[in-house]
Short mmCIF file of C-alpha atoms in Angstrom, two decimals:
data_model
loop_
_atom_site.label_atom_id
_atom_site.label_comp_id
_atom_site.label_asym_id
_atom_site.label_seq_id
_atom_site.Cartn_x
_atom_site.Cartn_y
_atom_site.Cartn_z
CA UNK A 1 -9.64 -21.71 -6.24
CA UNK A 2 -7.16 -19.27 -7.77
CA UNK A 3 -7.55 -18.54 -11.50
CA UNK A 4 -3.84 -19.45 -11.74
CA UNK A 5 -4.53 -23.05 -10.84
CA UNK A 6 -5.67 -23.71 -14.36
CA UNK A 7 -2.70 -22.09 -16.09
CA UNK A 8 -0.36 -24.35 -18.08
CA UNK A 9 2.60 -25.90 -16.38
CA UNK A 10 6.00 -24.17 -16.24
CA UNK A 11 7.41 -26.08 -19.18
CA UNK A 12 4.44 -25.15 -21.42
CA UNK A 13 4.65 -21.55 -20.34
CA UNK A 14 8.28 -21.32 -21.14
CA UNK A 15 7.97 -23.07 -24.54
CA UNK A 16 4.90 -21.22 -25.77
CA UNK A 17 4.70 -17.92 -23.95
CA UNK A 18 8.25 -16.80 -23.27
CA UNK A 19 9.22 -13.56 -24.88
CA UNK A 20 12.24 -13.87 -27.21
CA UNK A 21 12.93 -10.15 -27.10
CA UNK A 22 12.20 -7.51 -24.52
CA UNK A 23 8.94 -5.85 -25.38
CA UNK A 24 7.98 -2.30 -24.52
CA UNK A 25 7.59 -2.75 -20.84
CA UNK A 26 3.95 -2.83 -19.69
CA UNK A 27 2.89 -0.33 -17.01
CA UNK A 28 2.49 -1.87 -13.59
CA UNK A 29 1.42 -0.56 -10.17
CA UNK A 30 2.08 -2.87 -7.27
CA UNK A 31 0.57 -0.79 -4.42
CA UNK A 32 -2.80 0.78 -4.09
CA UNK A 33 -5.18 1.01 -1.19
CA UNK A 34 -8.91 0.40 -1.63
CA UNK A 35 -11.97 1.42 0.35
CA UNK A 36 -11.43 -1.68 2.51
CA UNK A 37 -8.86 0.45 4.33
CA UNK A 38 -8.84 4.03 2.98
CA UNK A 39 -8.54 5.03 -0.61
CA UNK A 40 -8.87 7.82 -3.16
CA UNK A 41 -11.11 5.40 -5.00
CA UNK A 42 -14.84 5.23 -4.27
CA UNK A 43 -14.80 1.56 -5.23
CA UNK A 44 -12.68 -1.26 -6.57
CA UNK A 45 -14.35 -1.21 -9.97
CA UNK A 46 -13.32 2.47 -10.30
CA UNK A 47 -9.70 1.53 -9.71
CA UNK A 48 -9.79 -1.18 -12.30
CA UNK A 49 -11.54 1.07 -14.77
CA UNK A 50 -8.77 3.66 -14.32
CA UNK A 51 -6.19 0.91 -14.79
CA UNK A 52 -7.70 -0.12 -18.06
CA UNK A 53 -7.94 3.49 -19.29
CA UNK A 54 -4.35 4.25 -18.37
CA UNK A 55 -3.08 0.94 -19.75
CA UNK A 56 -1.87 -0.37 -16.42
CA UNK A 57 -1.73 -4.09 -16.95
CA UNK A 58 -0.75 -5.25 -13.45
CA UNK A 59 -2.26 -3.87 -10.28
CA UNK A 60 -1.67 -4.70 -6.61
CA UNK A 61 -4.16 -4.35 -3.74
CA UNK A 62 -2.28 -3.33 -0.59
CA UNK A 63 -4.73 -2.54 2.21
CA UNK A 64 -3.79 -2.07 5.87
CA UNK A 65 -4.33 -5.15 8.08
CA UNK A 66 -7.12 -6.65 5.97
CA UNK A 67 -7.51 -9.04 2.99
CA UNK A 68 -11.26 -8.50 2.92
CA UNK A 69 -11.12 -6.88 -0.48
CA UNK A 70 -9.31 -9.77 -2.22
CA UNK A 71 -12.46 -11.43 -3.53
CA UNK A 72 -13.92 -8.31 -5.12
CA UNK A 73 -10.48 -7.22 -6.46
CA UNK A 74 -9.93 -10.66 -8.01
CA UNK A 75 -13.38 -10.64 -9.63
CA UNK A 76 -13.07 -7.11 -11.01
CA UNK A 77 -9.54 -7.50 -12.14
CA UNK A 78 -10.32 -10.55 -14.21
CA UNK A 79 -13.29 -8.75 -15.80
CA UNK A 80 -10.98 -5.85 -16.66
CA UNK A 81 -8.18 -8.15 -17.91
CA UNK A 82 -5.79 -6.58 -15.39
CA UNK A 83 -3.46 -9.04 -13.59
CA UNK A 84 -4.14 -8.85 -9.76
CA UNK A 85 -1.41 -8.94 -7.12
CA UNK A 86 -2.61 -9.72 -3.63
CA UNK A 87 -0.70 -7.71 -1.02
CA UNK A 88 -1.19 -6.40 2.52
CA UNK A 89 0.42 -3.70 4.69
CA UNK A 90 1.19 -3.48 8.44
CA UNK A 91 2.89 -1.23 10.96
CA UNK A 92 5.49 -3.03 13.04
CA UNK A 93 7.65 -1.80 15.94
CA UNK A 94 11.39 -2.39 16.09
CA UNK A 95 12.02 -1.74 19.79
CA UNK A 96 15.80 -1.74 19.49
CA UNK A 97 15.63 1.04 16.93
CA UNK A 98 13.01 2.88 18.96
CA UNK A 99 15.30 2.86 21.99
CA UNK A 100 18.10 4.14 19.85
CA UNK A 101 16.04 6.92 18.38
CA UNK A 102 16.42 5.65 14.85
CA UNK A 103 13.59 6.49 12.41
CA UNK A 104 12.92 3.81 9.82
CA UNK A 105 10.23 4.58 7.24
CA UNK A 106 7.91 6.52 9.56
CA UNK A 107 9.44 10.08 9.55
CA UNK A 108 7.99 10.96 12.90
CA UNK A 109 8.26 7.94 15.18
CA UNK A 110 11.57 6.02 15.87
CA UNK A 111 11.35 2.32 15.40
CA UNK A 112 7.94 2.24 13.83
CA UNK A 113 8.20 0.42 10.50
CA UNK A 114 5.68 0.14 7.72
CA UNK A 115 5.95 -3.34 6.21
CA UNK A 116 4.26 -5.06 3.28
CA UNK A 117 3.50 -8.60 2.27
CA UNK A 118 3.49 -9.22 -1.53
CA UNK A 119 1.87 -11.93 -3.57
CA UNK A 120 -0.15 -13.64 -0.76
CA UNK A 121 -2.01 -16.78 -1.63
CA UNK A 122 -5.47 -16.34 -3.07
CA UNK A 123 -7.75 -17.37 -1.51
CA UNK A 124 -5.63 -16.58 1.54
CA UNK A 125 -6.20 -18.95 4.43
CA UNK A 126 -4.62 -17.86 7.76
CA UNK A 127 -4.52 -20.23 10.69
CA UNK A 128 -6.51 -19.52 13.82
CA UNK A 129 -3.60 -17.75 15.59
CA UNK A 130 -2.85 -15.48 12.57
CA UNK A 131 -6.56 -14.72 12.08
CA UNK A 132 -6.72 -13.66 15.73
CA UNK A 133 -3.65 -11.39 15.24
CA UNK A 134 -5.29 -9.77 12.21
CA UNK A 135 -8.57 -9.33 14.10
CA UNK A 136 -6.67 -7.71 17.05
CA UNK A 137 -4.95 -5.29 14.74
CA UNK A 138 -8.29 -4.30 13.17
CA UNK A 139 -10.05 -3.97 16.53
CA UNK A 140 -7.17 -1.90 17.98
CA UNK A 141 -7.29 0.44 14.96
CA UNK A 142 -11.07 0.83 15.34
CA UNK A 143 -10.78 1.40 19.06
CA UNK A 144 -8.35 4.21 18.41
CA UNK A 145 -10.77 5.72 15.89
CA UNK A 146 -13.61 5.55 18.32
CA UNK A 147 -11.54 7.48 20.93
CA UNK A 148 -10.60 10.02 18.36
CA UNK A 149 -14.26 10.59 17.44
CA UNK A 150 -15.16 10.95 21.17
CA UNK A 151 -12.52 13.61 21.74
CA UNK A 152 -13.40 15.34 18.44
CA UNK A 153 -17.08 15.60 19.56
CA UNK A 154 -16.04 17.11 22.88
CA UNK A 155 -13.87 19.63 20.94
CA UNK A 156 -16.80 20.49 18.69
CA UNK A 157 -19.10 21.03 21.55
CA UNK A 158 -16.65 23.34 23.35
CA UNK A 159 -16.05 25.31 20.15
CA UNK A 160 -19.80 25.73 19.61
CA UNK A 161 -19.86 23.95 16.25
CA UNK A 162 -23.28 22.21 15.82
CA UNK A 163 -23.56 18.53 15.25
CA UNK A 164 -21.52 15.51 16.19
CA UNK A 165 -19.81 12.59 14.48
CA UNK A 166 -21.11 9.02 15.06
CA UNK A 167 -18.60 6.13 14.72
CA UNK A 168 -21.14 3.74 13.24
CA UNK A 169 -22.24 6.26 10.69
CA UNK A 170 -18.68 6.92 9.66
CA UNK A 171 -18.08 3.16 9.34
CA UNK A 172 -21.23 2.53 7.29
CA UNK A 173 -20.91 5.53 4.98
CA UNK A 174 -17.23 5.99 4.41
CA UNK A 175 -15.42 2.77 5.44
CA UNK A 176 -15.72 -1.00 5.35
CA UNK A 177 -14.34 -2.85 8.34
CA UNK A 178 -11.56 -0.49 9.18
CA UNK A 179 -12.05 3.17 10.26
CA UNK A 180 -9.01 5.37 9.71
CA UNK A 181 -8.12 8.95 10.48
CA UNK A 182 -8.92 10.02 6.92
CA UNK A 183 -12.50 8.67 7.27
CA UNK A 184 -12.94 10.86 10.31
CA UNK A 185 -11.55 13.88 8.63
CA UNK A 186 -13.96 13.32 5.69
CA UNK A 187 -16.88 13.00 8.19
CA UNK A 188 -15.90 16.27 9.86
CA UNK A 189 -15.55 18.13 6.61
CA UNK A 190 -18.96 16.98 5.58
CA UNK A 191 -20.40 18.00 8.96
CA UNK A 192 -18.98 21.56 8.59
CA UNK A 193 -20.29 21.84 5.07
CA UNK A 194 -23.75 20.75 6.05
CA UNK A 195 -23.84 22.97 9.15
CA UNK A 196 -22.74 26.12 7.24
CA UNK A 197 -23.94 26.87 3.68
CA UNK A 198 -22.05 30.12 3.18
CA UNK A 199 -18.37 29.87 2.19
CA UNK A 200 -17.25 32.55 4.64
CA UNK A 201 -19.06 30.68 7.50
CA UNK A 202 -17.29 27.46 6.54
CA UNK A 203 -13.95 29.26 6.47
CA UNK A 204 -14.62 30.78 9.94
CA UNK A 205 -15.63 27.40 11.44
CA UNK A 206 -12.58 25.65 10.04
CA UNK A 207 -10.24 28.53 11.19
CA UNK A 208 -11.75 28.25 14.66
CA UNK A 209 -11.30 24.48 14.89
CA UNK A 210 -7.73 24.59 13.49
CA UNK A 211 -6.69 27.60 15.48
CA UNK A 212 -5.62 29.38 12.29
CA UNK A 213 -6.86 32.94 11.99
CA UNK A 214 -7.14 34.15 8.42
CA UNK A 215 -7.27 30.57 7.14
CA UNK A 216 -7.23 30.51 3.37
CA UNK A 217 -8.37 27.25 1.73
CA UNK A 218 -9.99 26.50 -1.55
CA UNK A 219 -13.12 24.92 -0.13
CA UNK A 220 -13.93 23.25 -3.40
CA UNK A 221 -10.73 21.19 -3.14
CA UNK A 222 -12.21 18.60 -0.76
CA UNK A 223 -8.99 16.57 -0.58
CA UNK A 224 -6.90 19.52 0.58
CA UNK A 225 -9.54 20.50 3.17
CA UNK A 226 -9.66 17.00 4.58
CA UNK A 227 -5.87 16.75 4.65
CA UNK A 228 -5.75 20.04 6.61
CA UNK A 229 -8.38 18.82 9.09
CA UNK A 230 -6.44 15.54 9.66
CA UNK A 231 -3.15 17.38 10.14
CA UNK A 232 -4.55 19.99 12.58
CA UNK A 233 -6.94 17.92 14.61
CA UNK A 234 -6.05 14.19 14.42
CA UNK A 235 -2.29 14.17 14.31
CA UNK A 236 0.17 14.76 17.08
CA UNK A 237 -0.68 17.75 19.33
CA UNK A 238 -4.14 17.95 17.79
CA UNK A 239 -7.16 18.04 20.17
CA UNK A 240 -8.43 14.64 18.97
CA UNK A 241 -5.04 12.93 18.61
CA UNK A 242 -4.86 9.45 20.17
CA UNK A 243 -1.45 7.84 20.36
CA UNK A 244 -1.09 4.23 19.51
CA UNK A 245 0.24 2.23 22.41
CA UNK A 246 3.41 0.25 21.83
CA UNK A 247 1.57 -2.96 22.75
CA UNK A 248 -0.71 -2.30 19.72
CA UNK A 249 2.25 -3.13 17.43
CA UNK A 250 3.71 -6.54 16.58
CA UNK A 251 7.41 -6.93 16.15
CA UNK A 252 8.89 -6.92 12.65
CA UNK A 253 9.67 -10.64 13.01
CA UNK A 254 6.00 -11.40 13.96
CA UNK A 255 4.76 -9.49 10.97
CA UNK A 256 7.19 -11.28 8.66
CA UNK A 257 5.99 -14.56 9.96
CA UNK A 258 2.34 -13.67 9.45
CA UNK A 259 3.17 -12.69 5.87
CA UNK A 260 4.97 -15.99 5.23
CA UNK A 261 2.01 -17.97 6.74
CA UNK A 262 -0.24 -16.22 4.25
CA UNK A 263 2.03 -17.23 1.38
CA UNK A 264 3.54 -13.79 0.81
CA UNK A 265 6.87 -12.16 0.20
CA UNK A 266 8.18 -9.90 2.99
CA UNK A 267 8.75 -6.48 1.50
CA UNK A 268 10.22 -3.31 2.96
CA UNK A 269 8.50 -0.05 1.82
CA UNK A 270 11.12 2.65 1.31
CA UNK A 271 10.43 6.19 2.27
CA UNK A 272 13.59 7.62 0.59
CA UNK A 273 14.12 11.41 0.17
CA UNK A 274 11.55 13.98 1.23
CA UNK A 275 10.94 17.33 -0.55
CA UNK A 276 13.93 18.79 1.35
CA UNK A 277 16.20 15.97 0.29
CA UNK A 278 16.36 14.40 3.81
CA UNK A 279 16.41 10.72 4.75
CA UNK A 280 15.57 8.82 7.85
CA UNK A 281 18.50 7.46 9.82
CA UNK A 282 17.84 3.91 8.69
CA UNK A 283 17.69 4.77 4.98
CA UNK A 284 20.54 7.36 4.90
CA UNK A 285 23.36 4.74 4.51
CA UNK A 286 22.22 2.45 1.69
CA UNK A 287 25.02 -0.06 2.27
CA UNK A 288 24.08 -0.51 5.89
CA UNK A 289 20.46 -0.54 5.01
CA UNK A 290 20.89 -3.34 2.51
CA UNK A 291 22.98 -5.39 4.97
CA UNK A 292 20.27 -4.95 7.65
CA UNK A 293 17.50 -6.09 5.32
CA UNK A 294 19.48 -9.14 4.09
CA UNK A 295 20.22 -10.01 7.77
CA UNK A 296 16.49 -10.07 8.36
CA UNK A 297 15.80 -12.22 5.28
CA UNK A 298 14.26 -9.38 3.28
CA UNK A 299 15.15 -9.20 -0.45
CA UNK A 300 12.18 -7.25 -1.69
CA UNK A 301 11.62 -3.50 -1.52
CA UNK A 302 9.00 -1.13 -2.82
CA UNK A 303 8.84 2.54 -3.38
CA UNK A 304 6.16 5.25 -3.93
CA UNK A 305 8.07 7.32 -6.43
CA UNK A 306 5.50 10.17 -6.31
CA UNK A 307 7.20 11.34 -3.12
CA UNK A 308 10.80 11.10 -4.42
CA UNK A 309 13.07 12.96 -6.86
CA UNK A 310 13.86 11.13 -10.10
CA UNK A 311 17.61 11.41 -9.64
CA UNK A 312 17.65 9.99 -6.03
CA UNK A 313 15.11 7.31 -6.97
CA UNK A 314 17.17 6.17 -9.97
CA UNK A 315 20.42 6.00 -8.04
CA UNK A 316 18.77 4.13 -5.05
CA UNK A 317 16.89 1.61 -7.29
CA UNK A 318 19.96 0.72 -9.33
CA UNK A 319 21.97 0.37 -6.13
CA UNK A 320 19.53 -2.20 -4.68
CA UNK A 321 18.71 -3.87 -7.96
CA UNK A 322 22.39 -4.58 -8.52
CA UNK A 323 22.36 -6.30 -5.09
CA UNK A 324 19.68 -8.70 -6.39
CA UNK A 325 16.70 -7.12 -4.60
CA UNK A 326 13.25 -7.34 -6.16
CA UNK A 327 12.10 -3.73 -6.65
CA UNK A 328 8.44 -2.77 -6.87
CA UNK A 329 6.71 0.57 -7.47
CA UNK A 330 3.23 1.88 -6.56
CA UNK A 331 1.15 4.94 -5.93
CA UNK A 332 -0.64 4.14 -2.64
CA UNK A 333 -3.75 6.18 -3.41
CA UNK A 334 -4.40 6.38 0.35
CA UNK A 335 -5.28 10.08 0.43
CA UNK A 336 -8.50 11.82 -0.66
CA UNK A 337 -6.82 13.20 -3.78
CA UNK A 338 -7.42 10.97 -6.86
CA UNK A 339 -4.19 10.88 -8.84
CA UNK A 340 -3.35 8.81 -11.95
CA UNK A 341 -2.40 5.19 -11.54
CA UNK A 342 0.62 5.44 -13.82
CA UNK A 343 3.67 5.62 -11.48
CA UNK A 344 5.71 8.86 -11.71
CA UNK A 345 8.17 10.74 -9.55
CA UNK A 346 7.68 13.94 -7.55
CA UNK A 347 6.15 16.64 -9.66
CA UNK A 348 4.66 14.03 -12.05
CA UNK A 349 7.99 13.45 -13.62
CA UNK A 350 7.82 10.21 -15.66
CA UNK A 351 9.95 7.23 -14.77
CA UNK A 352 12.73 6.34 -17.16
CA UNK A 353 12.43 3.33 -19.43
CA UNK A 354 15.03 1.54 -17.30
CA UNK A 355 13.03 2.18 -14.09
CA UNK A 356 9.86 1.01 -15.76
CA UNK A 357 11.73 -2.21 -16.76
CA UNK A 358 12.88 -2.79 -13.20
CA UNK A 359 9.43 -2.20 -11.83
CA UNK A 360 7.82 -4.52 -14.43
CA UNK A 361 10.36 -7.24 -13.59
CA UNK A 362 9.56 -6.89 -9.92
CA UNK A 363 5.85 -7.38 -10.72
CA UNK A 364 6.82 -10.40 -12.78
CA UNK A 365 8.51 -12.01 -9.77
CA UNK A 366 5.36 -11.49 -7.67
CA UNK A 367 3.18 -12.92 -10.44
CA UNK A 368 5.40 -15.97 -10.72
CA UNK A 369 5.31 -16.41 -6.97
CA UNK A 370 1.52 -16.33 -6.97
CA UNK A 371 1.40 -18.73 -9.97
CA UNK A 372 3.68 -21.30 -8.32
CA UNK A 373 1.73 -21.21 -5.04
CA UNK A 374 -1.48 -21.82 -6.99
CA UNK A 375 0.26 -24.84 -8.60
CA UNK A 376 1.12 -26.19 -5.11
CA UNK A 377 4.84 -25.34 -5.36
CA UNK A 378 7.26 -23.06 -3.50
CA UNK A 379 7.38 -19.50 -4.74
CA UNK A 380 10.06 -16.85 -4.63
CA UNK A 381 10.01 -17.21 -0.80
CA UNK A 382 9.03 -20.49 0.88
CA UNK A 383 7.00 -20.85 4.09
CA UNK A 384 10.16 -20.78 6.17
CA UNK A 385 11.29 -17.47 4.78
CA UNK A 386 14.05 -18.92 2.50
CA UNK A 387 14.31 -16.64 -0.58
CA UNK A 388 15.39 -17.78 -3.99
CA UNK A 389 17.17 -14.45 -4.53
CA UNK A 390 19.90 -16.06 -6.67
CA UNK A 391 17.11 -17.16 -9.10
CA UNK A 392 15.53 -13.74 -9.51
CA UNK A 393 16.03 -13.81 -13.27
CA UNK A 394 14.28 -17.16 -13.55
CA UNK A 395 11.26 -15.74 -11.68
CA UNK A 396 11.27 -12.69 -13.96
CA UNK A 397 11.07 -14.90 -17.04
CA UNK A 398 8.43 -17.18 -15.50
CA UNK A 399 6.38 -14.09 -14.49
CA UNK A 400 6.67 -12.74 -18.02
CA UNK A 401 5.29 -16.02 -19.40
CA UNK A 402 2.52 -15.98 -16.85
CA UNK A 403 1.56 -12.45 -17.79
CA UNK A 404 1.82 -13.15 -21.55
CA UNK A 405 -0.51 -16.13 -21.13
CA UNK A 406 -2.93 -14.06 -19.04
CA UNK A 407 -2.98 -11.28 -21.68
CA UNK A 408 -3.24 -13.44 -24.76
CA UNK A 409 -5.01 -16.69 -23.77
CA UNK A 410 -6.79 -16.45 -20.46
CA UNK A 411 -10.50 -16.02 -20.39
CA UNK A 412 -12.60 -15.41 -17.28
CA UNK A 413 -14.72 -18.48 -18.01
CA UNK A 414 -11.64 -20.57 -17.29
#
């Protein structure tokens, strides 16, 4: 049973826990990955400890394809008095945009679309068909990882680098149920470091494998080394690259329905500007982008501001917020580099107070959605995909009351 099941009813929440004036807006982070997919964190308790230390009061788990971490995340969040948001992430394929050569939020592959579900029910209960879909996605990802490891071992053998990588060992040591490229890169980095004790020998081995003479890397910065390995060997044109087949992807509509069946809010993750100020074709025209999302029944977007400039982010967020979209922010934490949980823009530039307010209100909507589902009611989006976008402000106020009760009255023994 969800801890939200025992919260007071809406009337009581509004009467006793509504905020009469806007407080300083609490810090929230609606999108982190955990070791159940791939993460900077060594464990979920580490993520919650960081949240407490950085005064992040709302945190959202957002693993690829799996909800396996929900139970542990719920337990540790309640211990830490951090409000948990239960999210999930997928990769969909929009074949019409693929055929037209339109990149969406994958900067390298037309039509491929990252897509999130926010505020899924907890405990989440998928039907047999959806459970099978999730299993197929996980098995397909792991099959791709196995083939990458096979090709990588052949490449190591041909290069004369001692040792090999074992899939089951990678899974047991570095992953949970899902083996990703970054797990493989970590395993190879460790193999090189174990095979060669001298720094110059490690440099030579990495330069040989990457085909980069005179390679200069700070070998003590493990995150950078693993990112370089992944980029050179496991991505497109690398010797161990394995392309995902189109049939491995579900359509965006299928992913949306799976999210709705799990009680979640369909949410589009925005890539926005890169370091050169460029946008994908889908995101370049914000008016057309908004119309396309609304046409698909999507009224929720999320951003990872750490990859965006503050000025572009601010203009974009205000544009979509004024159109009644729910806006969420996160940090991902899906690389080896352990960064702060407090959301900031490119170059660690802090968000403005207004952006923090908008992100907090977005988290309030998701919190209210989870609360209403736990009470057996419709949330911000119902099971048929009908969104209460005209009532966004109501959900913000309800979510504030839910979070106020959680912070001031809720005890884990409830």
